[in-house]
XYZ file of C-alpha atoms in Angstrom:
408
model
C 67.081 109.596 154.006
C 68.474 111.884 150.938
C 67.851 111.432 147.823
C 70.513 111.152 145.194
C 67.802 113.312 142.743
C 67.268 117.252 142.689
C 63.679 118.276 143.585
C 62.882 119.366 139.688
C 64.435 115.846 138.469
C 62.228 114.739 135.196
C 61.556 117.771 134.306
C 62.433 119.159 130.941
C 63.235 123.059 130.121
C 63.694 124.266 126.215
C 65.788 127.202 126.769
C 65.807 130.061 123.953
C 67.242 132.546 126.283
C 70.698 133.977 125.982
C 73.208 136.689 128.439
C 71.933 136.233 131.988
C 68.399 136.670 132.954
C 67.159 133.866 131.226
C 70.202 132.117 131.277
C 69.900 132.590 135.359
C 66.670 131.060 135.326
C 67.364 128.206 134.117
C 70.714 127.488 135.680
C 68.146 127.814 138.661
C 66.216 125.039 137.253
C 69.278 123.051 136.124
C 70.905 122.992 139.607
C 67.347 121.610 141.044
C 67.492 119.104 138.781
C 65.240 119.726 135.339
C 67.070 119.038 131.979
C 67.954 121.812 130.503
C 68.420 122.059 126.305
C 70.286 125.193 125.757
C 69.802 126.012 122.430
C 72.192 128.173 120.654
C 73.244 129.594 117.614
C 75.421 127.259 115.417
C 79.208 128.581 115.294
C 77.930 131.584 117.357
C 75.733 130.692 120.602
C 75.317 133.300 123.270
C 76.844 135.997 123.137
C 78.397 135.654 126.907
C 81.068 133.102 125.670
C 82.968 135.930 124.237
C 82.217 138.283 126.752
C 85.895 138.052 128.124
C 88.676 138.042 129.322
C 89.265 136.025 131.651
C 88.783 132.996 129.694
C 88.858 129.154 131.122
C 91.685 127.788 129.667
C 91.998 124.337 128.266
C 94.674 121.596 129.888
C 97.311 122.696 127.378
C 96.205 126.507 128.996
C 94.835 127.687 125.693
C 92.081 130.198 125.648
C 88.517 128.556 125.491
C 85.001 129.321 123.839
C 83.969 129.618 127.576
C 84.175 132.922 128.995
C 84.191 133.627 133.134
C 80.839 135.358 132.782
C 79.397 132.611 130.822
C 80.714 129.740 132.544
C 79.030 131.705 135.970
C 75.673 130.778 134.401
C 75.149 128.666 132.274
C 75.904 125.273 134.636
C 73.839 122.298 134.603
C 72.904 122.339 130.657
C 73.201 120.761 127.587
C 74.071 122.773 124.508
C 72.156 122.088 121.400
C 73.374 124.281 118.502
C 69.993 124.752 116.154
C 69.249 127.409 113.719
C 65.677 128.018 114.155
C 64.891 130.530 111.373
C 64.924 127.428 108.737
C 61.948 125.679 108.533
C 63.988 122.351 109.271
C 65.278 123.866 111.745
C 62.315 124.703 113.721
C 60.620 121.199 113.134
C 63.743 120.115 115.444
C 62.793 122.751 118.138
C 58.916 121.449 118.056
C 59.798 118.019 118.511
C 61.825 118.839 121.645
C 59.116 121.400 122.753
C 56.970 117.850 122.662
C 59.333 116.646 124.888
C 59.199 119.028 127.099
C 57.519 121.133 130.078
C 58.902 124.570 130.320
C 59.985 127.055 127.782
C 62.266 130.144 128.870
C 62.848 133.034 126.045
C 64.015 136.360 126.394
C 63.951 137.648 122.758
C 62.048 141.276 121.761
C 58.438 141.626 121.839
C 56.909 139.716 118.727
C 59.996 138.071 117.135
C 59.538 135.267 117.690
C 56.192 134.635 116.353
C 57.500 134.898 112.871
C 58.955 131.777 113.669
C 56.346 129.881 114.847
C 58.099 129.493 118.573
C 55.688 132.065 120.197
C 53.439 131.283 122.821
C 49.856 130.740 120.622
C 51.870 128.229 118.118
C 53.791 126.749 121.161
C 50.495 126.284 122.646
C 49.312 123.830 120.074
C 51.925 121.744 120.146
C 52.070 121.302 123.852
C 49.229 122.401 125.020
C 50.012 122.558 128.594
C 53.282 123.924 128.232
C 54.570 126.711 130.563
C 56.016 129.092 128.981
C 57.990 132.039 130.161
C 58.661 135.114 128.295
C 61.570 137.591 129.895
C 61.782 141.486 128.187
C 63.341 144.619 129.265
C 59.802 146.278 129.700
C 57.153 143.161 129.272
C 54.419 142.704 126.726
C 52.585 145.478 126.752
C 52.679 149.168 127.290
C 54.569 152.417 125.418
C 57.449 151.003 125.925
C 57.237 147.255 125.441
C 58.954 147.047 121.956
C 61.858 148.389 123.416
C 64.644 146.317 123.917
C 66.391 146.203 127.991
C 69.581 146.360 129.132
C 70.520 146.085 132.663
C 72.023 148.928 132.765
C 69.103 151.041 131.247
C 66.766 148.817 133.783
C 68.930 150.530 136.743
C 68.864 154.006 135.643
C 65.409 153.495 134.580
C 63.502 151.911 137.807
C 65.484 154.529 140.388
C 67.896 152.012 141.392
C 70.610 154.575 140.482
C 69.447 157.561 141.667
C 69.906 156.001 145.201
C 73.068 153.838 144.999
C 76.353 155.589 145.777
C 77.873 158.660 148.059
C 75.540 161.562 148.287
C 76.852 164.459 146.189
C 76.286 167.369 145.036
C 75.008 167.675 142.081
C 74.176 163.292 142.479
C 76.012 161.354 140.878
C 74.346 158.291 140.351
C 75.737 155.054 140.383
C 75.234 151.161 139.277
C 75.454 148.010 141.666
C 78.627 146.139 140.990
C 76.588 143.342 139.145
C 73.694 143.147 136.873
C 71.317 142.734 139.173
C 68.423 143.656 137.509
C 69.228 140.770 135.304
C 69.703 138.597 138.837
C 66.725 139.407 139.872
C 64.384 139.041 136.839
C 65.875 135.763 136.949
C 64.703 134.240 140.437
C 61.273 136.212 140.061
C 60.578 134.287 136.806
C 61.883 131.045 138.611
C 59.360 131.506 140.961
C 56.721 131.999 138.114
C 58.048 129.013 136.869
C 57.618 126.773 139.856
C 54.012 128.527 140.374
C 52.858 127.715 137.370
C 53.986 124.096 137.618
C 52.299 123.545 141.000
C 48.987 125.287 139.336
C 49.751 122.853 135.961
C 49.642 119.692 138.527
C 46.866 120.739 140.412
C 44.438 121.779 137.301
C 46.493 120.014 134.205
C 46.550 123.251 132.990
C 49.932 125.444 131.463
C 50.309 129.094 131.127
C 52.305 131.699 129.817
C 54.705 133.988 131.925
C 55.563 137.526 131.164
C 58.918 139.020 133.384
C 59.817 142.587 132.858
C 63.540 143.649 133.980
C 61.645 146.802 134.862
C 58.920 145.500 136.602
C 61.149 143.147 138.806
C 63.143 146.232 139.337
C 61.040 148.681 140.672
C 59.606 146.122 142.949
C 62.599 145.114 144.739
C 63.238 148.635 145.305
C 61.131 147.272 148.633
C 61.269 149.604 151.489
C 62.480 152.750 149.205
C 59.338 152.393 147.337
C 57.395 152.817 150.439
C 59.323 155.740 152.032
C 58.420 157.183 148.768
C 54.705 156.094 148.382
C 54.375 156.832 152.224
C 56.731 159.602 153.237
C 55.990 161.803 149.834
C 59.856 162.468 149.652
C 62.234 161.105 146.659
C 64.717 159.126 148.221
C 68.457 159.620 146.917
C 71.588 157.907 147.224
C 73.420 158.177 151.026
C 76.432 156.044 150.681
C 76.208 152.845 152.739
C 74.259 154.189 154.825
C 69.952 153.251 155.661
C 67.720 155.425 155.263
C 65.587 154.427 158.073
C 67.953 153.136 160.494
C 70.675 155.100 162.578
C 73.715 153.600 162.770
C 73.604 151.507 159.943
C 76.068 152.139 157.954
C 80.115 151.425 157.085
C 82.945 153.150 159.293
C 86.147 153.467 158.780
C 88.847 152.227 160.979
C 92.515 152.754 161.285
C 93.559 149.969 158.195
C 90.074 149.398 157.536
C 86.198 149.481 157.061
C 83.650 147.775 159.040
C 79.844 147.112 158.405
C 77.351 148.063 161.453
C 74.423 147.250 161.314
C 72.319 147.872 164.678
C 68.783 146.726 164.401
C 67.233 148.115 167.841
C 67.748 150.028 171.053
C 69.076 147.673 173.160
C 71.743 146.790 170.500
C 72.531 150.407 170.349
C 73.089 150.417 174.095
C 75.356 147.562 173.941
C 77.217 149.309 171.019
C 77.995 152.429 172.937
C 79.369 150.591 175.770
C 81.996 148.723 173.528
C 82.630 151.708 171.711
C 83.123 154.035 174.724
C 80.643 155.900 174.776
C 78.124 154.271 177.189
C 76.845 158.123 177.605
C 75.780 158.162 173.825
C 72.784 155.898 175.113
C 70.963 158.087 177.446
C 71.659 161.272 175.585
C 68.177 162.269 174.752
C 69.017 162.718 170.980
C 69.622 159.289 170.501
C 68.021 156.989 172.816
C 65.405 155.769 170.029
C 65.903 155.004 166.726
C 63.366 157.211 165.466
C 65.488 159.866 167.013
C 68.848 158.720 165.863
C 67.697 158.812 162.440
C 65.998 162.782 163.088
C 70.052 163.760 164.701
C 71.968 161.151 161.995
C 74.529 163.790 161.215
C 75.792 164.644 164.992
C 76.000 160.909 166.291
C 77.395 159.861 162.801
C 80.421 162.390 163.384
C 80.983 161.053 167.270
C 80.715 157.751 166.169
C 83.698 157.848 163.528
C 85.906 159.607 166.007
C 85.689 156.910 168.058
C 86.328 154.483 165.627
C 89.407 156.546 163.852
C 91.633 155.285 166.936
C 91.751 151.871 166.924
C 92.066 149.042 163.802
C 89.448 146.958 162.296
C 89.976 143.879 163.913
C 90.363 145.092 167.545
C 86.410 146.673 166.669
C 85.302 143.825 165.388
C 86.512 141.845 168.237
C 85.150 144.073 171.088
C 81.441 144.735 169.078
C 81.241 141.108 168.336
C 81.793 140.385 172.445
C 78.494 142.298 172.948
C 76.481 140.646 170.151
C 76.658 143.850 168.184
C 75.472 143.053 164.480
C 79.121 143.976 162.480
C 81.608 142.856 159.657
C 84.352 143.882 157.862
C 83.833 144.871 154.333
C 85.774 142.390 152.464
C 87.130 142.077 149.051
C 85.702 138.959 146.998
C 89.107 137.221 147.311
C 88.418 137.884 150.782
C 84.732 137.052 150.852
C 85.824 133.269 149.753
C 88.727 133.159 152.490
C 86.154 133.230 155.004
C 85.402 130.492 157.243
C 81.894 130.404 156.916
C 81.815 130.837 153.284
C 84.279 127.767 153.347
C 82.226 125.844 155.654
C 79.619 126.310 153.882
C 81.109 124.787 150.345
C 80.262 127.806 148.148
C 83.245 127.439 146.376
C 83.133 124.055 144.355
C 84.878 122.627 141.067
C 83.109 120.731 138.119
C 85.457 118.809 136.090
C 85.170 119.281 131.851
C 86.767 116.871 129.622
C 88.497 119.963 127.670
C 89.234 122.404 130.710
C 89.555 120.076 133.534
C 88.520 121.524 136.503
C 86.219 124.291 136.304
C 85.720 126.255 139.090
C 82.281 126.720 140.567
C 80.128 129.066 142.932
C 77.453 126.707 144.371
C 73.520 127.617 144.589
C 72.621 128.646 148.064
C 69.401 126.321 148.531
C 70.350 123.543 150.665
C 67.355 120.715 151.032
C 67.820 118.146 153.404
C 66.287 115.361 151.525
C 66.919 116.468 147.738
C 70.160 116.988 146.580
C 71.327 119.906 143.921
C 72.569 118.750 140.864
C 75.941 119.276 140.117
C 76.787 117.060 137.257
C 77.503 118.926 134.119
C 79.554 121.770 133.414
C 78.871 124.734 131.746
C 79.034 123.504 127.974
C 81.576 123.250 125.050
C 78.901 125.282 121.823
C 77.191 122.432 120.732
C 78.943 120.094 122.980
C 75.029 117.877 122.827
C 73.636 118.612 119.899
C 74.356 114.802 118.369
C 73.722 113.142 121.672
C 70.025 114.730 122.393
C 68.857 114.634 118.713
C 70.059 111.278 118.469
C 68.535 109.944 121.839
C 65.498 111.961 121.960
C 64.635 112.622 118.325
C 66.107 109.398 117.070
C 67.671 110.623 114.507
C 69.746 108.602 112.014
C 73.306 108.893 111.179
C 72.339 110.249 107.340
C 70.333 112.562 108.946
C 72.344 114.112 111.377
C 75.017 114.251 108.684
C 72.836 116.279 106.401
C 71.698 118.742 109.210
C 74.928 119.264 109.527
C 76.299 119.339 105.788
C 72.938 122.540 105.532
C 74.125 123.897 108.586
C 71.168 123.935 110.547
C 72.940 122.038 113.478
């Protein structure tokens, strides 16, 4: 029987983080179902509502507050516009943090603590609060006062150095998408949810430090290792692997396709739809191991073959055999696929100001829980009134005066 409810339903997140790997984070959490207080800068808020064009556009098709890039993360939440660095201010953000069981930041080293929304002062007004810290470099070490970029965190971990065609000199190159950002995000989601199965089992909360650098370098996964292990530098080779021969795109006659052959047997297969059945007893290729020492020579034989016919009449005769292949798509392309469709990744949310607001859904699928898909990405501010009213009980006067000092 499903359940109308996500998984993290009653849960309740304070979120002081702003651009995308906090903001990630706690879409994450959002989506599964925890409450999430966004809160933001009054008349200001994060800075990825301007980060534009495009821009949503209302029903009249005006411009928005809501940029593309914010509205791709920042789903699920309610927007509380607070200014923190008055003392009112902050007595509003500690009686939410009451309320609550997860705080996400990602400001520099130290700044918050003057403050009072650090972890020690946090502490001791929930004391079993979890609270997660996100930096460029973490809390600690030469560099930790530093503040992180994306960008920087690509260049910096190695990530560039092997992304891209090989040249001469290298010319390194960034992934398409900050996904150093991406990734801080889901490894501090997966503190998150640690720490709250460790909270329920020993009553007990804790404080989280991410590191865009850290969660960098470790998902540079098997490159690490044929570093650590082989004792070479690994650099940049295009699309193709590094360990694996052929791996790699080719182009067709109108097109490119992905192959991606995982073992001998596939590779046999391969060689017979391609042609060139003799390619798989030719003693320089019959194992992997050796198709990766002779790369260059099967590379070339392979992409003569594949210069003579179009992309679809390869895909057709490698997908036949069960040989692992795709065509390298565009992202208009990507969503025109019929498995992408089938599976619903494309959604819309509908917003009282913009109407329907289109929507890339979170890959988890549970079969009891459902995600939560009930609020859009939000208007600056758009719940300030509601949550300090229903959660704070504030008054009328009250809110007025917040308002009239411009602290909400």
């Amino acid at each position: 029987m499903s359940s109308a409810l996500g998984p993290l339903s009653g849960l309740t997140v304070v979120d002081l983080s702003r651009v995308l790997a906090g903001p990630w984070a706690t879409q994450m959490l959002a989506d599964l179902g925890a409450t999430v207080w966004k809160i933001e800068k009054p008349k200001q808020g994060d800075d990825t509502r301007k980060w534009g064009p495009p821009f949503a556009q209302d029903k009249n098709g005006n411009p928005s507050d809501r940029s593309a890039y914010f509205i791709s993360t920042n789903r699920g939440k309610h927007s509380i516009t607070i200014d923190f660095t008055k003392p009112v201010g902050r007595q509003l953000i500690y009686q939410l943090i009451e309320q609550a069981d997860i705080l996400i930041e990602n400001f520099k080293v130290g700044s918050l603590s003057k403050y009072g929304l650090d972890y020690e002062h946090v502490k001791a007004i929930k004391e079993d609060i979890i609270y997660c810290s996100i930096t460029g470099f973490g809390q600690s070490g030469p560099k930790a006062n530093l503040a992180g970029y994306d960008a920087m965190i690509q260049a910096m971990s190695g990530l560039m150095s092997i992304t891209g065609e090989q040249t001469t000199p290298p010319q390194p190159q960034k992934v398409g998408v900050a996904i150093s950002d991406l990734l801080t995000g889901m490894y501090a989601t997966t503190g998150i949810l640690s720490a709250l199965h460790h909270r329920h089992t020993t009553g007990l909360g804790q404080y989280i430090d991410v590191a865009l650098l850290d969660s960098q370098v470790a998902s540079l996964a098997n490159q690490n290792l044929n570093y650590l292990l082989g004792k070479h530098v690994p650099h940049a080779m295009g699309n193709a692997h590094p360990n694996i021969v052929p791996y790699q795109t080719f182009a067709t006659l109108d097109g490119h396709i992905m192959l991606a052959i995982g073992n001998d047997q596939q590779f046999k297969r391969f060689c017979q739809a391609l042609g060139q059945s003799e390619l798989a007893s030719d003693p320089r290729f019959i194992t992997n191991q050796l198709r990766v020492h002779n790369r260059q020579t099967l590379v070339a034989r392979l992409q003569n073959a594949f210069n003579k016919q179009s992309q679809q009449y390869w895909l057709s005769q490698l997908s036949a055999v069960n040989v692992p292949c795709a065509p390298v798509n565009t992202i208009a392309q990507a969503f025109a696929d019929p498995q992408v469709q089938h599976r619903q990744l494309q959604f819309s949310l509908e917003d009282d100001e913009l109407g329907q607001i289109e929507q890339v859904a979170n890959p988890l699928k549970f079969s009891t829980c459902q995600m939560n898909y009930k609020k859009p990405p939000p208007k600056l501010g758009a719940d300030t009134l509601a949550v300090l009213q229903q959660q704070l009980q504030l008054s009328q006067q009250q809110l007025d005066y917040l308002k009239q000092q411009q602290i909400i």
